[in-house]
Amino acid sequence: MNNLIEKNIDRKEFLKIAGTGLSLFMLESLLTKVNADEILNNINKSVKRYAMVIDLRRCIGCEACTIACKIENNTPLNYSFNKEKNITWNEVIFKESGNYPDTKKRFWPRPCQHCENPPCVKVCPVNATYQDKERGLVLQHYDRCIGCKSCAVACPYGARYFNWTEPKWAEERKGAFNPDVELRYKGIIEKCTFCIHRIKKAELKAKQEEREIKDGEIIPACNLTCMGKARFFGDLNDKESIVSKLIKENSDRVYVLEEHFGTKPKVFYLKS
Amino acid sequence: MKIFKNLNFTLLTILSILILPGIFYGIIALFGKNDIFGANNYIPWTILIATYTFFVSSIGCCFVGSLNNVFGIKKYAIIETKAIFLAIIIVLTGMAVIFVELGQPFRIFVQYVINPHITSPIWWMGVNYSIYLIFIILEFVFIISNRAHFARLAGIFAFIAAVAAHSTVGSVFGVMTSKPLWYGPYLPIDFILCAWLIGFSIMILITSILNDKNYSSLINEMSKWLIVLLFLNLFFIFWKVITGLYSGEEDKYFGILALINGPISFKFWVFEIILGIFIPVILLSKKIKTRFIFIISTLLAIVGMFVNKLNMVHSGQIIPLEIRRPEQFEFIKINITLPEISIITAAIVFVILSYYVAEKIEILKPKEE
């Protein structure tokens, strides 16, 4: 119980609290500092390695990214009474700590981490979820998914969502869906794609114009809407990309979520 | 067989009626929606997954049935056909349960073939169980048609496939790196032990109900094996709990706490340990054992094993993901719904009815040498 010892919690007291279903945790254990050089030196220029950087100093927890994602990706209406069955590709996680008056509230957005070593991909029996090696993304073939939910169980970030019933949308949304994003249906898993449709559009445009994709040309919906400009997207294999530069320039505060699972996530948090 | 001839039509009708709600909810799940079940995005696998793992543990009947055919222990020949039949029918019923639980079950038949993923234990589980079913059905056909040589050959392959298939079910949980309580080689091994335990329990139960004097010495022998297996199970559980409490991984530690002193502790202590292990061991250790004692103790052991699977599935997921865990967290609430109970009831009753029909048409009679 190294973490617990660090937190100076008496074991006996801890057992007592935990036994009743309650426990104390520090927030910081979730984020692990990573070595920026290791991330940036492992470059293969023949493929893309799309990643996201989220500057927590700039994030104000407004959840505009969550809403933008829902609109962009045609995810269904959330239940107010049954949040465990909601589909929210980009959740903003809120954590409160301390006791009044010394309290803190922190938050960080959590899209799919598009891990380089994704546990969800390994367990899928029918290759419905797969790693797009050309772009370094974890994507989903909806028409293959058998709905076994093993990827949802395997994901340590809770980034995979099952359609427990036929999706429902508000009346106003019908007829106003994003035509670039396929609608999902009952019995399959879905998740954040880093707005793959936008990536493909940019790739097509670049191809037609016979040029390389420029850094900053691809902007996922969550990045576009972020009022604090906290989110950045780009190719880690390009040393000049905004994400590579941010990681390099802020190497002392580059963190990833739950690194101990060995998933090598590609969403990097610049800690406040 | 006497006992079945004495069964009255009313009882059979009641049993058949008990299947209907399960079929109804099964159809809703297949063609309607999956939110009739208690699972959600926070705890995606619940009681139906546990039921599946429990039903496929009846592969232990194949183990017991193989004792004569594969290992040459002749005294087990008299229960061979019954054991093999049950090993087929219960596994098929378990598969029907998981079929209903899946989101898009009809895709399995195509996707398993055209998009196989060999790193996935679930894919191997499907393949291994298919191979197992082929061989065990062949074994059954050869046994009832008195073709001993072929039956032995098919039996050997069925036994190997059974070990492979059932340990793969354990690995479905055992490879989940994000679930420290499951992760590791423990579950595939534990699943094989549980299968032996369930196999012996079912066979003692069936032979005790049949109340035939030919079975009495075999029942006594099997009950001794069952005591050993129950102790082994207790041994496994003991070290699982102790190592979990020493664990530095919070998910593992709290999963064990949930089990021994949390929301699932009642099921653990009362059903899994006391009723599922201690009482059967005490009853079966008595010098004079009546038929009633055999029936009660094996029924309790079977219920204990079901709860064991249920607790295994729940304790692995009952801790909120670290990312969603607030400073003061509560264990995830486990929901068990009426449709789930109806489906489980239907599955159990279906197995009973199938066995009844098989006995009635006398295909399970032991064959002459």
mmCIF file of C-alpha atoms in Angstrom, chain B residues 86-369:
data_model
loop_
_atom_site.group_PDB
_atom_site.id
_atom_site.type_symbol
_atom_site.label_atom_id
_atom_site.label_comp_id
_atom_site.label_asym_id
_atom_site.label_seq_id
_atom_site.Cartn_x
_atom_site.Cartn_y
_atom_site.Cartn_z
ATOM 1 C CA LEU B 86 -24.997 -33.050 -18.775
ATOM 2 C CA ALA B 87 -21.634 -31.665 -19.899
ATOM 3 C CA ILE B 88 -23.186 -31.036 -23.315
ATOM 4 C CA ILE B 89 -26.551 -29.698 -22.294
ATOM 5 C CA ILE B 90 -25.370 -27.366 -19.513
ATOM 6 C CA VAL B 91 -22.593 -25.877 -21.634
ATOM 7 C CA LEU B 92 -25.061 -25.268 -24.484
ATOM 8 C CA THR B 93 -27.466 -23.620 -22.042
ATOM 9 C CA GLY B 94 -24.638 -21.425 -20.742
ATOM 10 C CA MET B 95 -23.898 -20.387 -24.308
ATOM 11 C CA ALA B 96 -27.546 -19.484 -24.793
ATOM 12 C CA VAL B 97 -27.286 -17.230 -21.731
ATOM 13 C CA ILE B 98 -24.210 -15.402 -23.077
ATOM 14 C CA PHE B 99 -25.884 -15.157 -26.492
ATOM 15 C CA VAL B 100 -28.708 -13.200 -24.933
ATOM 16 C CA GLU B 101 -26.263 -11.000 -23.018
ATOM 17 C CA LEU B 102 -24.322 -9.892 -26.106
ATOM 18 C CA GLY B 103 -25.219 -6.692 -27.888
ATOM 19 C CA GLN B 104 -25.071 -8.077 -31.429
ATOM 20 C CA PRO B 105 -25.023 -11.868 -30.935
ATOM 21 C CA PHE B 106 -25.966 -12.885 -34.471
ATOM 22 C CA ARG B 107 -22.755 -11.349 -35.782
ATOM 23 C CA ILE B 108 -20.683 -13.968 -33.956
ATOM 24 C CA PHE B 109 -21.244 -16.626 -36.604
ATOM 25 C CA VAL B 110 -19.770 -14.465 -39.345
ATOM 26 C CA GLN B 111 -17.303 -12.228 -37.513
ATOM 27 C CA TYR B 112 -15.624 -15.050 -35.586
ATOM 28 C CA VAL B 113 -14.744 -16.625 -38.905
ATOM 29 C CA ILE B 114 -13.910 -13.654 -41.114
ATOM 30 C CA ASN B 115 -12.277 -11.408 -38.501
ATOM 31 C CA PRO B 116 -10.571 -13.657 -35.979
ATOM 32 C CA HIS B 117 -8.385 -11.933 -33.411
ATOM 33 C CA ILE B 118 -5.918 -14.369 -31.963
ATOM 34 C CA THR B 119 -4.776 -12.162 -29.086
ATOM 35 C CA SER B 120 -8.290 -12.191 -27.680
ATOM 36 C CA PRO B 121 -9.136 -14.836 -25.066
ATOM 37 C CA ILE B 122 -12.816 -14.458 -25.974
ATOM 38 C CA TRP B 123 -12.051 -15.538 -29.527
ATOM 39 C CA TRP B 124 -10.086 -18.561 -28.275
ATOM 40 C CA MET B 125 -12.858 -19.341 -25.835
ATOM 41 C CA GLY B 126 -15.355 -19.542 -28.698
ATOM 42 C CA VAL B 127 -13.041 -21.690 -30.795
ATOM 43 C CA ASN B 128 -12.100 -24.021 -27.938
ATOM 44 C CA TYR B 129 -15.699 -24.509 -26.864
ATOM 45 C CA SER B 130 -16.734 -25.263 -30.430
ATOM 46 C CA ILE B 131 -14.014 -27.920 -30.678
ATOM 47 C CA TYR B 132 -15.003 -29.233 -27.268
ATOM 48 C CA LEU B 133 -18.657 -29.501 -28.245
ATOM 49 C CA ILE B 134 -17.829 -31.342 -31.451
ATOM 50 C CA PHE B 135 -15.752 -33.957 -29.632
ATOM 51 C CA ILE B 136 -18.023 -34.392 -26.645
ATOM 52 C CA ILE B 137 -21.101 -34.783 -28.845
ATOM 53 C CA LEU B 138 -19.175 -37.358 -30.874
ATOM 54 C CA GLU B 139 -18.158 -39.092 -27.653
ATOM 55 C CA PHE B 140 -21.775 -39.191 -26.521
ATOM 56 C CA VAL B 141 -22.969 -40.566 -29.847
ATOM 57 C CA PHE B 142 -20.245 -43.243 -29.832
ATOM 58 C CA ILE B 143 -21.047 -44.202 -26.244
ATOM 59 C CA ILE B 144 -24.768 -44.646 -26.837
ATOM 60 C CA SER B 145 -24.092 -46.512 -30.060
ATOM 61 C CA ASN B 146 -21.654 -48.828 -28.232
ATOM 62 C CA ARG B 147 -18.557 -47.929 -30.233
ATOM 63 C CA ALA B 148 -16.094 -47.969 -27.361
ATOM 64 C CA HIS B 149 -12.890 -47.373 -29.314
ATOM 65 C CA PHE B 150 -14.187 -44.271 -31.051
ATOM 66 C CA ALA B 151 -15.801 -43.094 -27.829
ATOM 67 C CA ARG B 152 -12.431 -43.295 -26.082
ATOM 68 C CA LEU B 153 -10.704 -41.420 -28.884
ATOM 69 C CA ALA B 154 -13.333 -38.686 -28.960
ATOM 70 C CA GLY B 155 -13.262 -38.623 -25.141
ATOM 71 C CA ILE B 156 -9.525 -37.938 -25.057
ATOM 72 C CA PHE B 157 -9.888 -35.024 -27.454
ATOM 73 C CA ALA B 158 -12.963 -33.758 -25.615
ATOM 74 C CA PHE B 159 -11.035 -33.813 -22.329
ATOM 75 C CA ILE B 160 -8.087 -31.886 -23.785
ATOM 76 C CA ALA B 161 -10.439 -29.380 -25.434
ATOM 77 C CA ALA B 162 -12.365 -29.047 -22.164
ATOM 78 C CA VAL B 163 -9.249 -28.100 -20.196
ATOM 79 C CA ALA B 164 -8.210 -25.672 -22.932
ATOM 80 C CA ALA B 165 -11.676 -24.156 -23.257
ATOM 81 C CA HIS B 166 -12.381 -23.684 -19.603
ATOM 82 C CA SER B 167 -8.985 -22.281 -18.687
ATOM 83 C CA THR B 168 -9.527 -19.831 -21.547
ATOM 84 C CA VAL B 169 -12.722 -18.651 -19.844
ATOM 85 C CA GLY B 170 -10.560 -17.919 -16.808
ATOM 86 C CA SER B 171 -8.120 -16.046 -19.021
ATOM 87 C CA VAL B 172 -10.913 -13.792 -20.325
ATOM 88 C CA PHE B 173 -10.758 -12.242 -16.855
ATOM 89 C CA GLY B 174 -7.108 -13.054 -16.206
ATOM 90 C CA VAL B 175 -5.772 -10.853 -19.021
ATOM 91 C CA MET B 176 -7.606 -7.726 -17.897
ATOM 92 C CA THR B 177 -4.654 -5.562 -16.871
ATOM 93 C CA SER B 178 -7.002 -2.813 -15.794
ATOM 94 C CA LYS B 179 -8.651 -5.136 -13.255
ATOM 95 C CA PRO B 180 -5.871 -6.085 -10.827
ATOM 96 C CA LEU B 181 -8.114 -8.418 -8.857
ATOM 97 C CA TRP B 182 -8.570 -10.602 -11.929
ATOM 98 C CA TYR B 183 -5.243 -10.098 -13.613
ATOM 99 C CA GLY B 184 -2.768 -12.974 -13.454
ATOM 100 C CA PRO B 185 -2.600 -16.754 -13.832
ATOM 101 C CA TYR B 186 -4.832 -17.447 -10.811
ATOM 102 C CA LEU B 187 -8.223 -17.443 -12.540
ATOM 103 C CA PRO B 188 -7.499 -19.925 -15.362
ATOM 104 C CA ILE B 189 -6.235 -22.390 -12.739
ATOM 105 C CA ASP B 190 -9.085 -21.636 -10.348
ATOM 106 C CA PHE B 191 -11.626 -22.196 -13.115
ATOM 107 C CA ILE B 192 -10.343 -25.722 -13.703
ATOM 108 C CA LEU B 193 -10.538 -26.498 -9.977
ATOM 109 C CA CYS B 194 -14.098 -25.125 -9.824
ATOM 110 C CA ALA B 195 -15.061 -27.215 -12.850
ATOM 111 C CA TRP B 196 -13.963 -30.413 -11.090
ATOM 112 C CA LEU B 197 -15.858 -29.303 -8.007
ATOM 113 C CA ILE B 198 -19.044 -28.560 -9.941
ATOM 114 C CA GLY B 199 -18.679 -31.768 -11.951
ATOM 115 C CA PHE B 200 -18.506 -33.962 -8.862
ATOM 116 C CA SER B 201 -21.295 -32.001 -7.136
ATOM 117 C CA ILE B 202 -23.653 -32.394 -10.090
ATOM 118 C CA MET B 203 -22.928 -36.088 -10.481
ATOM 119 C CA ILE B 204 -23.418 -36.810 -6.765
ATOM 120 C CA LEU B 205 -26.652 -34.829 -6.847
ATOM 121 C CA ILE B 206 -28.015 -36.644 -9.893
ATOM 122 C CA THR B 207 -27.057 -40.123 -8.718
ATOM 123 C CA SER B 208 -28.463 -39.410 -5.250
ATOM 124 C CA ILE B 209 -31.777 -38.245 -6.703
ATOM 125 C CA LEU B 210 -31.954 -41.349 -8.895
ATOM 126 C CA ASN B 211 -31.651 -43.425 -5.715
ATOM 127 C CA ASP B 212 -30.197 -46.527 -7.341
ATOM 128 C CA LYS B 213 -28.218 -48.933 -5.128
ATOM 129 C CA ASN B 214 -25.655 -49.447 -7.911
ATOM 130 C CA TYR B 215 -24.470 -45.908 -7.380
ATOM 131 C CA SER B 216 -23.992 -45.991 -3.600
ATOM 132 C CA SER B 217 -20.293 -46.910 -3.472
ATOM 133 C CA LEU B 218 -19.522 -44.474 -6.281
ATOM 134 C CA ILE B 219 -21.413 -41.718 -4.500
ATOM 135 C CA ASN B 220 -19.310 -42.344 -1.408
ATOM 136 C CA GLU B 221 -16.118 -42.166 -3.397
ATOM 137 C CA MET B 222 -17.163 -39.043 -5.256
ATOM 138 C CA SER B 223 -18.164 -37.378 -1.995
ATOM 139 C CA LYS B 224 -14.621 -37.911 -0.684
ATOM 140 C CA TRP B 225 -13.231 -36.229 -3.770
ATOM 141 C CA LEU B 226 -15.725 -33.434 -3.309
ATOM 142 C CA ILE B 227 -14.503 -32.816 0.247
ATOM 143 C CA VAL B 228 -10.923 -32.571 -1.043
ATOM 144 C CA LEU B 229 -12.007 -30.165 -3.773
ATOM 145 C CA LEU B 230 -13.990 -28.026 -1.338
ATOM 146 C CA PHE B 231 -10.908 -27.756 0.869
ATOM 147 C CA LEU B 232 -8.785 -26.876 -2.133
ATOM 148 C CA ASN B 233 -11.291 -24.196 -3.072
ATOM 149 C CA LEU B 234 -11.159 -22.803 0.456
ATOM 150 C CA PHE B 235 -7.366 -22.845 0.241
ATOM 151 C CA PHE B 236 -7.478 -20.877 -3.022
ATOM 152 C CA ILE B 237 -9.970 -18.371 -1.612
ATOM 153 C CA PHE B 238 -7.920 -17.964 1.581
ATOM 154 C CA TRP B 239 -4.748 -17.033 -0.281
ATOM 155 C CA LYS B 240 -6.644 -14.850 -2.724
ATOM 156 C CA VAL B 241 -7.948 -12.851 0.232
ATOM 157 C CA ILE B 242 -4.622 -12.694 2.064
ATOM 158 C CA THR B 243 -2.565 -11.683 -0.965
ATOM 159 C CA GLY B 244 -5.257 -9.160 -1.905
ATOM 160 C CA LEU B 245 -5.055 -7.538 1.513
ATOM 161 C CA TYR B 246 -1.288 -7.188 1.161
ATOM 162 C CA SER B 247 -1.608 -5.750 -2.318
ATOM 163 C CA GLY B 248 -0.313 -2.301 -3.152
ATOM 164 C CA GLU B 249 -2.832 -2.084 -5.953
ATOM 165 C CA GLU B 250 -5.826 -0.224 -4.642
ATOM 166 C CA ASP B 251 -8.302 -1.934 -6.967
ATOM 167 C CA LYS B 252 -7.187 -5.332 -5.765
ATOM 168 C CA TYR B 253 -7.151 -4.344 -2.130
ATOM 169 C CA PHE B 254 -10.583 -2.740 -2.193
ATOM 170 C CA GLY B 255 -12.004 -5.569 -4.297
ATOM 171 C CA ILE B 256 -11.039 -7.967 -1.535
ATOM 172 C CA LEU B 257 -12.394 -5.590 1.083
ATOM 173 C CA ALA B 258 -15.699 -5.454 -0.797
ATOM 174 C CA LEU B 259 -15.703 -9.216 -0.594
ATOM 175 C CA ILE B 260 -14.873 -9.670 3.061
ATOM 176 C CA ASN B 261 -16.280 -6.525 4.597
ATOM 177 C CA GLY B 262 -18.188 -4.620 1.967
ATOM 178 C CA PRO B 263 -21.345 -4.728 -0.096
ATOM 179 C CA ILE B 264 -20.853 -8.314 -1.263
ATOM 180 C CA SER B 265 -19.586 -9.680 2.044
ATOM 181 C CA PHE B 266 -22.919 -11.286 2.975
ATOM 182 C CA LYS B 267 -22.940 -13.309 -0.233
ATOM 183 C CA PHE B 268 -19.297 -14.174 0.306
ATOM 184 C CA TRP B 269 -19.437 -15.333 3.929
ATOM 185 C CA VAL B 270 -22.909 -16.849 3.995
ATOM 186 C CA PHE B 271 -23.327 -18.377 0.544
ATOM 187 C CA GLU B 272 -19.781 -18.909 -0.697
ATOM 188 C CA ILE B 273 -17.990 -19.898 2.498
ATOM 189 C CA ILE B 274 -20.482 -21.164 5.089
ATOM 190 C CA LEU B 275 -23.223 -22.677 2.933
ATOM 191 C CA GLY B 276 -21.019 -23.396 -0.071
ATOM 192 C CA ILE B 277 -18.007 -24.929 1.656
ATOM 193 C CA PHE B 278 -18.286 -25.480 5.425
ATOM 194 C CA ILE B 279 -21.767 -27.036 5.608
ATOM 195 C CA PRO B 280 -21.182 -29.455 2.682
ATOM 196 C CA VAL B 281 -17.816 -30.480 4.167
ATOM 197 C CA ILE B 282 -19.390 -31.065 7.589
ATOM 198 C CA LEU B 283 -22.327 -32.988 6.121
ATOM 199 C CA LEU B 284 -20.197 -35.092 3.808
ATOM 200 C CA SER B 285 -17.711 -35.868 6.587
ATOM 201 C CA LYS B 286 -20.377 -37.608 8.664
ATOM 202 C CA LYS B 287 -19.887 -41.329 9.090
ATOM 203 C CA ILE B 288 -23.449 -42.195 8.218
ATOM 204 C CA LYS B 289 -24.667 -40.301 5.214
ATOM 205 C CA THR B 290 -28.205 -40.476 3.971
ATOM 206 C CA ARG B 291 -29.423 -39.711 0.495
ATOM 207 C CA PHE B 292 -30.870 -36.478 1.839
ATOM 208 C CA ILE B 293 -27.434 -35.411 3.105
ATOM 209 C CA PHE B 294 -25.871 -35.995 -0.300
ATOM 210 C CA ILE B 295 -28.597 -34.023 -2.026
ATOM 211 C CA ILE B 296 -28.489 -31.092 0.387
ATOM 212 C CA SER B 297 -24.701 -30.881 0.583
ATOM 213 C CA THR B 298 -24.196 -30.989 -3.175
ATOM 214 C CA LEU B 299 -26.998 -28.501 -3.771
ATOM 215 C CA LEU B 300 -25.317 -26.152 -1.306
ATOM 216 C CA ALA B 301 -21.924 -26.677 -2.945
ATOM 217 C CA ILE B 302 -23.445 -25.876 -6.349
ATOM 218 C CA VAL B 303 -25.136 -22.731 -5.015
ATOM 219 C CA GLY B 304 -21.841 -21.801 -3.346
ATOM 220 C CA MET B 305 -20.022 -22.144 -6.648
ATOM 221 C CA PHE B 306 -22.589 -19.990 -8.423
ATOM 222 C CA VAL B 307 -22.138 -17.273 -5.807
ATOM 223 C CA ASN B 308 -18.363 -17.748 -6.111
ATOM 224 C CA LYS B 309 -18.581 -16.848 -9.805
ATOM 225 C CA LEU B 310 -20.953 -13.977 -9.103
ATOM 226 C CA ASN B 311 -18.620 -12.554 -6.459
ATOM 227 C CA MET B 312 -15.639 -12.997 -8.751
ATOM 228 C CA VAL B 313 -17.323 -11.009 -11.521
ATOM 229 C CA HIS B 314 -18.603 -8.294 -9.177
ATOM 230 C CA SER B 315 -15.559 -7.852 -6.942
ATOM 231 C CA GLY B 316 -13.345 -7.240 -9.975
ATOM 232 C CA GLN B 317 -15.445 -4.313 -11.125
ATOM 233 C CA ILE B 318 -17.045 -2.962 -7.959
ATOM 234 C CA ILE B 319 -14.376 -0.330 -7.407
ATOM 235 C CA PRO B 320 -15.017 2.769 -9.503
ATOM 236 C CA LEU B 321 -12.313 3.366 -12.099
ATOM 237 C CA GLU B 322 -9.525 5.340 -10.501
ATOM 238 C CA ILE B 323 -10.199 8.177 -12.883
ATOM 239 C CA ARG B 324 -13.812 8.444 -11.781
ATOM 240 C CA ARG B 325 -13.058 7.827 -8.108
ATOM 241 C CA PRO B 326 -13.857 10.815 -5.945
ATOM 242 C CA GLU B 327 -11.954 11.522 -2.755
ATOM 243 C CA GLN B 328 -14.590 9.663 -0.802
ATOM 244 C CA PHE B 329 -15.855 6.918 -2.982
ATOM 245 C CA GLU B 330 -18.602 4.412 -2.708
ATOM 246 C CA PHE B 331 -18.521 0.970 -4.237
ATOM 247 C CA ILE B 332 -20.418 0.744 -7.509
ATOM 248 C CA LYS B 333 -24.006 -0.285 -6.965
ATOM 249 C CA ILE B 334 -24.773 -3.717 -8.339
ATOM 250 C CA ASN B 335 -28.175 -4.157 -9.909
ATOM 251 C CA ILE B 336 -29.782 -7.523 -10.462
ATOM 252 C CA THR B 337 -32.967 -7.220 -12.486
ATOM 253 C CA LEU B 338 -36.070 -9.360 -12.934
ATOM 254 C CA PRO B 339 -35.213 -10.164 -16.587
ATOM 255 C CA GLU B 340 -31.822 -11.478 -15.473
ATOM 256 C CA ILE B 341 -33.372 -13.649 -12.783
ATOM 257 C CA SER B 342 -35.979 -14.894 -15.270
ATOM 258 C CA ILE B 343 -33.297 -15.851 -17.795
ATOM 259 C CA ILE B 344 -31.236 -17.675 -15.148
ATOM 260 C CA THR B 345 -34.335 -19.506 -13.914
ATOM 261 C CA ALA B 346 -35.220 -20.499 -17.460
ATOM 262 C CA ALA B 347 -31.696 -21.794 -18.012
ATOM 263 C CA ILE B 348 -31.751 -23.938 -14.878
ATOM 264 C CA VAL B 349 -35.228 -25.283 -15.593
ATOM 265 C CA PHE B 350 -34.257 -26.025 -19.189
ATOM 266 C CA VAL B 351 -31.352 -28.168 -17.977
ATOM 267 C CA ILE B 352 -33.645 -30.048 -15.579
ATOM 268 C CA LEU B 353 -36.262 -30.652 -18.261
ATOM 269 C CA SER B 354 -33.687 -31.765 -20.822
ATOM 270 C CA TYR B 355 -32.230 -34.221 -18.369
ATOM 271 C CA TYR B 356 -35.693 -35.480 -17.504
ATOM 272 C CA VAL B 357 -36.530 -36.123 -21.150
ATOM 273 C CA ALA B 358 -33.185 -37.842 -21.715
ATOM 274 C CA GLU B 359 -33.774 -40.135 -18.754
ATOM 275 C CA LYS B 360 -37.320 -40.827 -19.821
ATOM 276 C CA ILE B 361 -36.328 -41.933 -23.289
ATOM 277 C CA GLU B 362 -33.631 -44.031 -21.649
ATOM 278 C CA ILE B 363 -30.637 -42.875 -23.632
ATOM 279 C CA LEU B 364 -28.623 -42.327 -20.480
ATOM 280 C CA LYS B 365 -28.652 -45.922 -19.301
ATOM 281 C CA PRO B 366 -25.136 -47.263 -18.673
ATOM 282 C CA LYS B 367 -24.004 -49.482 -21.525
ATOM 283 C CA GLU B 368 -22.916 -53.076 -21.124
ATOM 284 C CA GLU B 369 -19.218 -53.800 -21.634
#
